[in-house]
XYZ file of C-alpha atoms in Angstrom:
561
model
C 84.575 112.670 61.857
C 87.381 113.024 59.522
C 87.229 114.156 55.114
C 89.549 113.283 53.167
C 89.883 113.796 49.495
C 91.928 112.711 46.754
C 92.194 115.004 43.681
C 93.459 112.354 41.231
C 93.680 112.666 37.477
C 90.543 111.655 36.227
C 88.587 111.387 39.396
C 88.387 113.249 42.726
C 87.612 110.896 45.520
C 86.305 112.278 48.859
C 85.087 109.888 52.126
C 83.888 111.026 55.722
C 84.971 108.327 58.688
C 83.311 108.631 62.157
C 85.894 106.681 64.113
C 87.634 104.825 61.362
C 84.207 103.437 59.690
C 83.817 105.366 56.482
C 79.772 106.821 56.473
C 79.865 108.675 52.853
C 82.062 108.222 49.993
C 82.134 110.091 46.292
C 83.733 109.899 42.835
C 84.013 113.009 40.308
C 85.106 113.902 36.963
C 88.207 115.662 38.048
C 88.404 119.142 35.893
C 92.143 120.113 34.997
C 91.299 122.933 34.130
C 89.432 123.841 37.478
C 90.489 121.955 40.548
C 88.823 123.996 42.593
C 85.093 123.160 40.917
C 86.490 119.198 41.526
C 87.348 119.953 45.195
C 83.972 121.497 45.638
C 82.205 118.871 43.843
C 83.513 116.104 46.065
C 82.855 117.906 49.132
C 78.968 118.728 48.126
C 78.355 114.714 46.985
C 80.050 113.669 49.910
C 78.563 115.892 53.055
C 75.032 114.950 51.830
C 73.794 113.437 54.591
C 76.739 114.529 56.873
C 76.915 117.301 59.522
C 79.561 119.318 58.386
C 79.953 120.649 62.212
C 81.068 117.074 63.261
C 83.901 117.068 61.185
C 87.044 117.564 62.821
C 89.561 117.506 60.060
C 89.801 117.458 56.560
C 92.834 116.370 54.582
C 93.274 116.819 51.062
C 96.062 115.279 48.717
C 96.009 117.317 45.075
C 97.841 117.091 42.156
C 98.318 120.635 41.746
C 101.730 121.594 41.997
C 102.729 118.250 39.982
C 100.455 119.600 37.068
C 101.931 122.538 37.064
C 105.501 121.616 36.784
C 104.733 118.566 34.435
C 103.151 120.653 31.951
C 105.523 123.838 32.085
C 102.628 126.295 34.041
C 104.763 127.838 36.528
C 106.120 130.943 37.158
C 108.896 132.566 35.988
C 111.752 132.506 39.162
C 114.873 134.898 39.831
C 117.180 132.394 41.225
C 120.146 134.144 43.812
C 123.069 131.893 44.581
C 125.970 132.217 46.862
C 128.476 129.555 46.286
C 132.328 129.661 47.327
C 134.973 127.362 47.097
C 134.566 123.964 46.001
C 131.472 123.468 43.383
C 130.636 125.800 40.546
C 126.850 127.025 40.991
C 126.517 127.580 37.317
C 126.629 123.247 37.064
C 123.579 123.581 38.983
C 121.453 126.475 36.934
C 117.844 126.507 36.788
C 115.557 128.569 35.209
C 116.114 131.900 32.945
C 117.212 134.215 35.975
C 119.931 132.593 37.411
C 122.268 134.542 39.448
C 126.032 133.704 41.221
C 127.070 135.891 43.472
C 130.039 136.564 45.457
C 130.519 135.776 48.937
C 130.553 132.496 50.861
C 130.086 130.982 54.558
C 132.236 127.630 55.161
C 130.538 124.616 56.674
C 130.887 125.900 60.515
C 128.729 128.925 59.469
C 132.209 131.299 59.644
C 131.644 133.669 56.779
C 134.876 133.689 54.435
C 133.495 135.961 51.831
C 131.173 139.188 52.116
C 128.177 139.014 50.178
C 129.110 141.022 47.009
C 126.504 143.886 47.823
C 127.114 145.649 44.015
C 126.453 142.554 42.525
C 123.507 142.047 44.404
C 121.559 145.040 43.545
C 122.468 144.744 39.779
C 120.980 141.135 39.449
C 117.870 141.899 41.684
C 117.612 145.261 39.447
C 117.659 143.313 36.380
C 115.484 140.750 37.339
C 112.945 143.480 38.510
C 113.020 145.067 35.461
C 112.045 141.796 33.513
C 108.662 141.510 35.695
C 110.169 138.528 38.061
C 107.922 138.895 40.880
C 108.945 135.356 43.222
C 112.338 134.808 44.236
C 114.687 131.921 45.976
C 117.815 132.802 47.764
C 120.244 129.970 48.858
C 123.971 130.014 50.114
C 126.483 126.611 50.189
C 125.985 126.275 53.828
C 122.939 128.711 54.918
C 121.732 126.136 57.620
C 125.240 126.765 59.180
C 124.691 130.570 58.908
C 121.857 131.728 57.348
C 123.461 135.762 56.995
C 124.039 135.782 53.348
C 120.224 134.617 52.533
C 118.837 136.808 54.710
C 120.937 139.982 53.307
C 119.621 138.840 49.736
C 115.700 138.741 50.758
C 116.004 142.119 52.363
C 117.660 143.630 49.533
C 114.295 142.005 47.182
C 112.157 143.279 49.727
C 114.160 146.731 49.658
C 113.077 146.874 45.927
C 109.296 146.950 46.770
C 109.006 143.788 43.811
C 108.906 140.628 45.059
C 105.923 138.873 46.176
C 107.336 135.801 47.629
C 111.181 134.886 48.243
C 112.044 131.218 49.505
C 115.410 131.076 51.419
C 116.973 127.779 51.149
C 118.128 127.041 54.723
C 113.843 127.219 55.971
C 113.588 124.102 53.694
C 115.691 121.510 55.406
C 118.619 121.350 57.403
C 120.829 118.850 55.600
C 123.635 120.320 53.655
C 123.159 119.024 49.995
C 124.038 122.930 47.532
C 122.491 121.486 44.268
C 119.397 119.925 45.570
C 118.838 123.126 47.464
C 118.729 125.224 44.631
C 116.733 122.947 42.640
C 114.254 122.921 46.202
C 114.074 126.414 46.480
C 113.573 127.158 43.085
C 110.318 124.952 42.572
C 108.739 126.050 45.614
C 108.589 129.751 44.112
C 107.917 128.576 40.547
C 104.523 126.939 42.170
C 103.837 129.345 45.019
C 101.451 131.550 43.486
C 99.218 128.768 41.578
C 99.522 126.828 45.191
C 98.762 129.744 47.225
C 95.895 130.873 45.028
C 93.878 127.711 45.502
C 94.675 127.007 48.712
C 93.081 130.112 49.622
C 90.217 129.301 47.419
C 89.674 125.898 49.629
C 89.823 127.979 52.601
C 86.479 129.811 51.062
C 84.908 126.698 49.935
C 85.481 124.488 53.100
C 83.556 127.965 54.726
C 80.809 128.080 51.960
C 79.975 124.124 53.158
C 79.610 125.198 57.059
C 82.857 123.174 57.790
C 85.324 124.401 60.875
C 87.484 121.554 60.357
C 91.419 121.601 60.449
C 93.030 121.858 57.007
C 95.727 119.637 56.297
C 97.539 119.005 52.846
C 99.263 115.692 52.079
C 103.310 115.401 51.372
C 105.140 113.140 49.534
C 106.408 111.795 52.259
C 103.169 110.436 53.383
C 102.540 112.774 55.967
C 100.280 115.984 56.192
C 101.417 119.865 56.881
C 98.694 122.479 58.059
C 97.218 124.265 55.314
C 98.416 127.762 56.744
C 102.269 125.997 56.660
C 101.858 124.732 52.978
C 101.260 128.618 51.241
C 105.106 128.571 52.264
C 106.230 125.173 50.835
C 104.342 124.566 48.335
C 106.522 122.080 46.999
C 106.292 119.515 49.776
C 102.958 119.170 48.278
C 104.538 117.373 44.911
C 103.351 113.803 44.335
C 101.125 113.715 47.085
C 98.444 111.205 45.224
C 100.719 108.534 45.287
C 101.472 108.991 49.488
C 97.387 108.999 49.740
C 97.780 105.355 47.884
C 100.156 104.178 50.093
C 98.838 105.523 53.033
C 95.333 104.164 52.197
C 96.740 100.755 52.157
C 98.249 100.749 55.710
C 94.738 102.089 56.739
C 93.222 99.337 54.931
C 95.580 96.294 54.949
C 97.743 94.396 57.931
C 101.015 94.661 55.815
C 103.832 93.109 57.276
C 105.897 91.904 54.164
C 107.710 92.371 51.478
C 105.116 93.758 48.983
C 104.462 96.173 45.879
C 101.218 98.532 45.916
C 99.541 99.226 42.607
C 97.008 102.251 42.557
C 95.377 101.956 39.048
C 93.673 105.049 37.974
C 92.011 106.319 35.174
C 95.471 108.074 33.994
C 98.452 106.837 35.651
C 99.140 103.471 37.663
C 101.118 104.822 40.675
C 103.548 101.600 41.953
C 105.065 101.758 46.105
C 106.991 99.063 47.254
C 106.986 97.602 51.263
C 109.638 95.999 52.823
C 108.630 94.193 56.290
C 105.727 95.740 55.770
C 106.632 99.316 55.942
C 106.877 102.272 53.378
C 110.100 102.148 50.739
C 111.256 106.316 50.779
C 113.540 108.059 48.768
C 116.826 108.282 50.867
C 118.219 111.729 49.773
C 114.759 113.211 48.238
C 112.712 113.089 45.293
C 113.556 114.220 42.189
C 111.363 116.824 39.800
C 112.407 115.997 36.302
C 116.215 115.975 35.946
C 116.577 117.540 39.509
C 117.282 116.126 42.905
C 115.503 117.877 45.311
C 115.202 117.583 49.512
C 111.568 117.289 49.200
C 111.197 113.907 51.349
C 109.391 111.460 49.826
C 108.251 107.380 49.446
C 109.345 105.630 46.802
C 107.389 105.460 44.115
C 106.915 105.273 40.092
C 104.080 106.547 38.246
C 103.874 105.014 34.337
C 100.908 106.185 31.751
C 98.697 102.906 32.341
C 94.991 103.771 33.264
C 91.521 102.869 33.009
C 90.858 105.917 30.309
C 94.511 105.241 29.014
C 93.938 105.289 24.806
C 94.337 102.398 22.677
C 95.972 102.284 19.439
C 96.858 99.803 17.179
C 99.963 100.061 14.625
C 102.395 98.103 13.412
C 104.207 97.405 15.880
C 101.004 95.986 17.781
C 98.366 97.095 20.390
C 99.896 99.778 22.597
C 98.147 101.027 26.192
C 98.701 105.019 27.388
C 100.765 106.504 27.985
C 98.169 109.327 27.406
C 94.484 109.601 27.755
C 92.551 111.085 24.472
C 89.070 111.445 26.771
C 86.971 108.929 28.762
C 86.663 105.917 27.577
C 83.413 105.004 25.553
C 81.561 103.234 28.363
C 81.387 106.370 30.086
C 80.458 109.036 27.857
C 78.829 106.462 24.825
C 80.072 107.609 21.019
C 80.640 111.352 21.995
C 77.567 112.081 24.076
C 77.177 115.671 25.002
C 79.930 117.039 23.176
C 82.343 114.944 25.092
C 85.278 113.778 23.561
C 85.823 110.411 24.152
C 88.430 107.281 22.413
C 89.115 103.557 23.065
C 90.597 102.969 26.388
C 91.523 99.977 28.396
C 88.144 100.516 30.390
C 87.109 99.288 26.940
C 89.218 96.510 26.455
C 88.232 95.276 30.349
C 84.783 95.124 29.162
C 84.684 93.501 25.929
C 87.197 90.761 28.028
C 84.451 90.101 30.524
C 86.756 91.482 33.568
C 84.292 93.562 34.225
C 81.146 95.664 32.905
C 81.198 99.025 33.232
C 78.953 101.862 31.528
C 78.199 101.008 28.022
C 79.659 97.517 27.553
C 77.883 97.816 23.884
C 80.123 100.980 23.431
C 82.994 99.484 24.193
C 82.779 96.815 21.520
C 81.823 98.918 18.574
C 84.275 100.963 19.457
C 86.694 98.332 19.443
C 85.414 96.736 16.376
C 86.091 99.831 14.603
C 89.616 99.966 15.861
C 90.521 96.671 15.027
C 88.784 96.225 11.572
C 91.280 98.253 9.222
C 94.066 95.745 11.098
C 91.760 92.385 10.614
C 91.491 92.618 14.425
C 88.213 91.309 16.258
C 87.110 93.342 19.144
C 87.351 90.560 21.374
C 91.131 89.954 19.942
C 92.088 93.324 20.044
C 90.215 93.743 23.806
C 92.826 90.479 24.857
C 95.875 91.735 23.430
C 95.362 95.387 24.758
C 94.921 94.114 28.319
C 97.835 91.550 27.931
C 99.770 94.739 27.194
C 98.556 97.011 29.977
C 99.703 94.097 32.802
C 102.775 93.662 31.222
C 103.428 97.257 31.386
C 102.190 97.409 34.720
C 104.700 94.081 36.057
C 107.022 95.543 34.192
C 107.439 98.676 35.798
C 107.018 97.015 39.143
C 109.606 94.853 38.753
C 111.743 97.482 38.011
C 111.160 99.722 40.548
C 112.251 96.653 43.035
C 115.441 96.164 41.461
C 116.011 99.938 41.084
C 115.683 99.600 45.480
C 117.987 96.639 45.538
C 120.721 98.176 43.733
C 121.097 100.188 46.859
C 120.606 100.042 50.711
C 116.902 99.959 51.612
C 115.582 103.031 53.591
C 111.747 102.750 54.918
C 109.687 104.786 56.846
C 110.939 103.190 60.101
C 114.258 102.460 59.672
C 117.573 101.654 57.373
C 117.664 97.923 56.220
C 121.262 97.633 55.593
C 122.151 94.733 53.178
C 118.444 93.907 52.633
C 116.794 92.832 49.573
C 113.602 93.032 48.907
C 111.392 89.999 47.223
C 107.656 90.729 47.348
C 105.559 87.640 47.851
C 102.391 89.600 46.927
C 100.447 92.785 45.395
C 97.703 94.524 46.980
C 95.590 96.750 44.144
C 93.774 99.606 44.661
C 91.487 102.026 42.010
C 88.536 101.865 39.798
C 89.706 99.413 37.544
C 91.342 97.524 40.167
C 88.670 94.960 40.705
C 89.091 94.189 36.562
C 92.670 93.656 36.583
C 93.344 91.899 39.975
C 92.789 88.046 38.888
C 94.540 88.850 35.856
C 97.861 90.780 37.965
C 97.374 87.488 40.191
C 97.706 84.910 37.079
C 100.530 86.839 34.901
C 102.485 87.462 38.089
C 102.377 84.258 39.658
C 101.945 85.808 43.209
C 99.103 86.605 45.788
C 96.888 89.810 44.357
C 94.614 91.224 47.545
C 91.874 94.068 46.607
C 91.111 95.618 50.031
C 87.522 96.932 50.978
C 86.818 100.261 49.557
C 89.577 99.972 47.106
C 87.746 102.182 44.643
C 88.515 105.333 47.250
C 91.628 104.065 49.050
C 93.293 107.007 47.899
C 90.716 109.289 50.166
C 90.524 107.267 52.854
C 94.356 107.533 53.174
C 94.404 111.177 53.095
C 91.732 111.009 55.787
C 93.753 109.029 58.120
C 97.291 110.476 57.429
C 98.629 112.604 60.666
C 100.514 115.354 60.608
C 104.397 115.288 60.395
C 107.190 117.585 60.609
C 110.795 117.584 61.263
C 113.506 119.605 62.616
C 117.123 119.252 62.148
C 119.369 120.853 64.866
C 123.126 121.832 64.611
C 125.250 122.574 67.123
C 129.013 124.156 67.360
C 130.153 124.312 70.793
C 133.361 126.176 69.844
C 131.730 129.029 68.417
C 129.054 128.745 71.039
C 125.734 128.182 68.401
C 123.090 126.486 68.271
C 120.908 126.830 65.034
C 117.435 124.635 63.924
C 117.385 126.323 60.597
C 113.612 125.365 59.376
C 112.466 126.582 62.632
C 114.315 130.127 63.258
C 115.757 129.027 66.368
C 119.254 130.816 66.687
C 120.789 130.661 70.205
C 124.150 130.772 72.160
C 125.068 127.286 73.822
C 127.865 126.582 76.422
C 130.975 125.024 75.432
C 129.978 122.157 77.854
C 126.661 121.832 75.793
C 126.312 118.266 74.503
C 124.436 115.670 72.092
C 121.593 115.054 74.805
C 121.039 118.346 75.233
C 120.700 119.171 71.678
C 118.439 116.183 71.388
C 115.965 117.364 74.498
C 116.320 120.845 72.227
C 115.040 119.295 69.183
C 112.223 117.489 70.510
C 111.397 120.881 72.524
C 111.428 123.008 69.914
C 109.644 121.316 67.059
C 106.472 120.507 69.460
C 105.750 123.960 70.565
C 106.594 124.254 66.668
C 103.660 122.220 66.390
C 101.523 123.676 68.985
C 101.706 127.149 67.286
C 100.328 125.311 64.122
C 97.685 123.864 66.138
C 98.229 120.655 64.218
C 96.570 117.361 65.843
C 98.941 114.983 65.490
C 96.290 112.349 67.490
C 99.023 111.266 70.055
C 102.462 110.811 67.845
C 105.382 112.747 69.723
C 108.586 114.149 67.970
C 111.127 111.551 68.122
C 115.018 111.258 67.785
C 115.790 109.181 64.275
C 120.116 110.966 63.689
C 122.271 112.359 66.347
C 125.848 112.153 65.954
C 128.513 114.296 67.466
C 132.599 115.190 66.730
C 135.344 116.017 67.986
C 136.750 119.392 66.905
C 140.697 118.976 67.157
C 143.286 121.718 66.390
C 146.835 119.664 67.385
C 146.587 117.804 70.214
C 143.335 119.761 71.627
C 139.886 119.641 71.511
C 138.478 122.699 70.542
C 134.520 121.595 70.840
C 132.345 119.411 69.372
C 130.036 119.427 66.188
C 126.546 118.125 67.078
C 123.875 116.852 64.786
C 120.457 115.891 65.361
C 117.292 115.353 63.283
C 114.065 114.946 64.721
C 110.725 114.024 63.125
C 107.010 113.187 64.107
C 107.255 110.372 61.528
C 104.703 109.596 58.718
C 101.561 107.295 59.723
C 98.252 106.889 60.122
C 95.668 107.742 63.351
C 94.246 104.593 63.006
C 93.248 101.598 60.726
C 90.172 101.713 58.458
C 87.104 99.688 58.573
């Protein structure tokens, strides 16, 4: 059997599948304030009934780390850089402790620079001294030669203060300075939160009688050993919306051009296909203003839920983008204590999409916000869902054209020149049932609500295997062979080539994989870039540059039923 969970914004959804057929499913109140209680929660509702010795693996997908950067929780980070010629680190500052050093290595790995040592101590002993306790340490081109980082983290470690350091080149091997920085400095500003509750799972999933396999979801729409995540935390960032799309494939035959809508209770998370696979961010996501190498589908998230808060104003009936409480069907006028406000749950009801909770609530509620404005509840219902599928076209309309401005990259493969025209939505989510005819008549296009839509989100985080990548570089002149994310430093021939270094890759990233114990249910590393160059000095080859990145790509162990 396989658990999955889905710690979502205003639900946590959990499932158990015994061979793809989904025996037990759950919905909680999610508690910001306590993810942990929500994760434990969802695993008591949904192992009633279950033997927790017959599951195999449980994979959760939690909002965690997004939380915490979204609303300004994380930790203070001392921030090391090692630049050199050719881009000013200081464009690139993040965070209060930001330090540039001197000293650089050039794109072969050839250090041009010593580290300044001096400088080195006095920024580490100032940071020290203001109670900085997690670190990241990144040089221009560390995945060439990873010397200066590693001279940086022993010096932190010297000083007996640091509790965590990330060193840029373990995060990825392509060579992109500012998105590095910006990389290495959110996976220390979340580490301790992360690392905290991931141990706190570990106790729970014990607590339940489970021996299962821990995986966490990425935003790439893959899953990372638990054990591998208290490292990079950050890979963990918008993982909810890869459960959404990842659901879908489990649930749906997609083989077109298509958008995915997962409406929730706070957000509405939109993914686009194109020939039926996955739309990802080319370079990396970005966290706020910053680019980072954190791989990642394509997706936009906009403030349209089912507990989203109405208002009305002059301007008209507006829709999110924030949530003031549940919305009155659930909790009736305040019951228990619970703070509770209009919402578009509301609005659904008193339309007749649907009936859910206290459809009585819902209308005096709504006649109360629409009297001062000469409103009816039924009017003021219509125009507020009007507004919310607007918003919700909208954004996916946009979010199409934002992919056609540029070439298309998907999970499988580069579609050069291609542009992307969905000829239907699929909709997932509580309120997704409510909203789906009325998507399908404002849009014009086919609207398909799978089975188990309500915990799609689950069931893909269930069914999501376990990927990881590698990216190898070679310099047969200097006779070095380096896989940065994996530690793997050797000496190579002059005579070594590209298939070689691809036979290397593959090599090393599955006993990689073997020492996580990670199932990955049959998928094998595969080649997706190898390139290699000529190195000429005059009329002679010195060597070659080689370049290879290999990946157990993002998918699913099998479909859903």
């Amino acid at each position: 059997m396989l658990l999955g969970i889905d710690v979502g914004g205003t639900h946590t959804d959990a499932v158990v599948l015994d061979k793809g057929r989904v025996v037990a499913e759950a919905k909680v109140p999610t508690d910001h304030d306590n993810l942990l209680l929500s994760v434990r929660a969802a695993l008591a509702a949904v192992l009633r009934g279950v033997d927790p010795g017959a599951v195999r693996r449980m994979n959760l997908s939690t909002t965690l780390s997004t939380n915490a950067i979204v609303e300004g929780k994380t930790e203070e980070v001392g921030v090391l850089v090692a630049g050199g010629p050719g881009i000013d680190p200081e464009n690139h500052r993040v965070g209060g402790h930001f330090h540039v050093l001197g000293g650089s290595v050039d794109h072969r790995g050839t250090e041009v620079a010593p580290l300044d040592e001096a400088g080195l101590a006095r920024a580490v002993a100032a940071m020290q001294a203001a109670g900085v306790r997690v670190f990241a340490a990144v040089g221009k081109f560390s995945t060439r030669n990873p010397a200066h980082e590693q001279a940086m983290a022993r010096t932190l470690a010297a000083g007996g203060g640091a509790d965590h350091v990330t060193l840029g080149h373990s995060l990825s091997g392509v060579l992109n300075f500012p998105r590095r920085i910006a990389t290495a400095y959110f996976n220390s500003a979340v580490w301790r939160l992360y690392n905290d509750f991931a141990w706190a799972v570990q106790e729970s999933v014990a607590d339940f009688g489970l021996r299962a396999e821990i995986n966490v979801l990425k935003a790439d729409g893959g899953t990372m050993p638990l054990e591998l995540s208290r490292a990079c935390p950050v890979q963990s960032i918008l993982s909810g919306p890869a459960a959404s799309v990842m659901g879908m494939i489990a649930l749906c035959d997609i083989r077109d051009d298509c958008v995915i809508l997962d409406v929730g209770g706070t957000t509405t998370d939109i993914a686009v296909f194109a020939d039926g696979s996955p739309v990802i961010e080319e370079h990396g996501m970005s966290v706020g203003s910053y680019p980072t190498l954190v791989g990642a589908l394509k997706v936009r998230s906009i403030g349209v839920g089912g507990d989203s808060a109405l208002r009305v104003g002059p301007a008209g009936i507006t829709v999110g983008p924030d949530r003031r409480g549940p919305a009155l069907a659930t909790c009736g006028q305040g019951a228990a204590g619970r703070p509770c406000a209009p919402a578009l749950t509301d609005a659904l009801n008193v339309t007749g999409a649907c009936a859910f909770g206290d459809v009585e609530a819902s209308r005096r509620g709504l006649e109360e916000l629409g009297a001062p404005w000469g409103l009816s509840a039924s009017e003021l219902a219509r125009r507020a869902v009007d507004a919310a599928v607007a918003a919700i076209l909208t954004a996916a309309r946009d979010l199409v054209d934002e992919i056609n401005d540029k070439p298309v990259y998907t999970i499988r493969e580069l579609l050069g020149g291609r542009q992307v025209r969905p000829v239907r939505h699929y909709v997932m989510g509580g309120p997704a049932q409510a909203l789906a005819p009325l998507l399908a008549r404002a849009s014009g296009l086919d609207v398909r609500l799978p089975a188990h839509h309500a915990v799609a989100n689950a069931i893909g985080a269930a069914l999501t295997r376990t990927t990881l990548d590698a990216e190898l570089f070679a310099d047969t002149h200097k006779g070095r062979m380096l896989i940065p994310a994996l530690g793997v430093d050797r000496a190579v021939p002059r005579t070594y080539t590209r298939e070689q270094a691809e036979a290397d890759a593959r090599q090393a990233l599955a006993a990689h994989i073997r020492t996580l114990g990670a199932d990955l249910d049959g998928a094998e590393p595969e080649i997706i870039e190898s390139g290699a160059f000529n190195m000429v000095e005059g009329s002679r080859t010195l060597g070659r540059t080689i370049r290879v990145k290999c990946q157990v790509r993002p998918g699913i162990t099998r479909r859903a039923r």
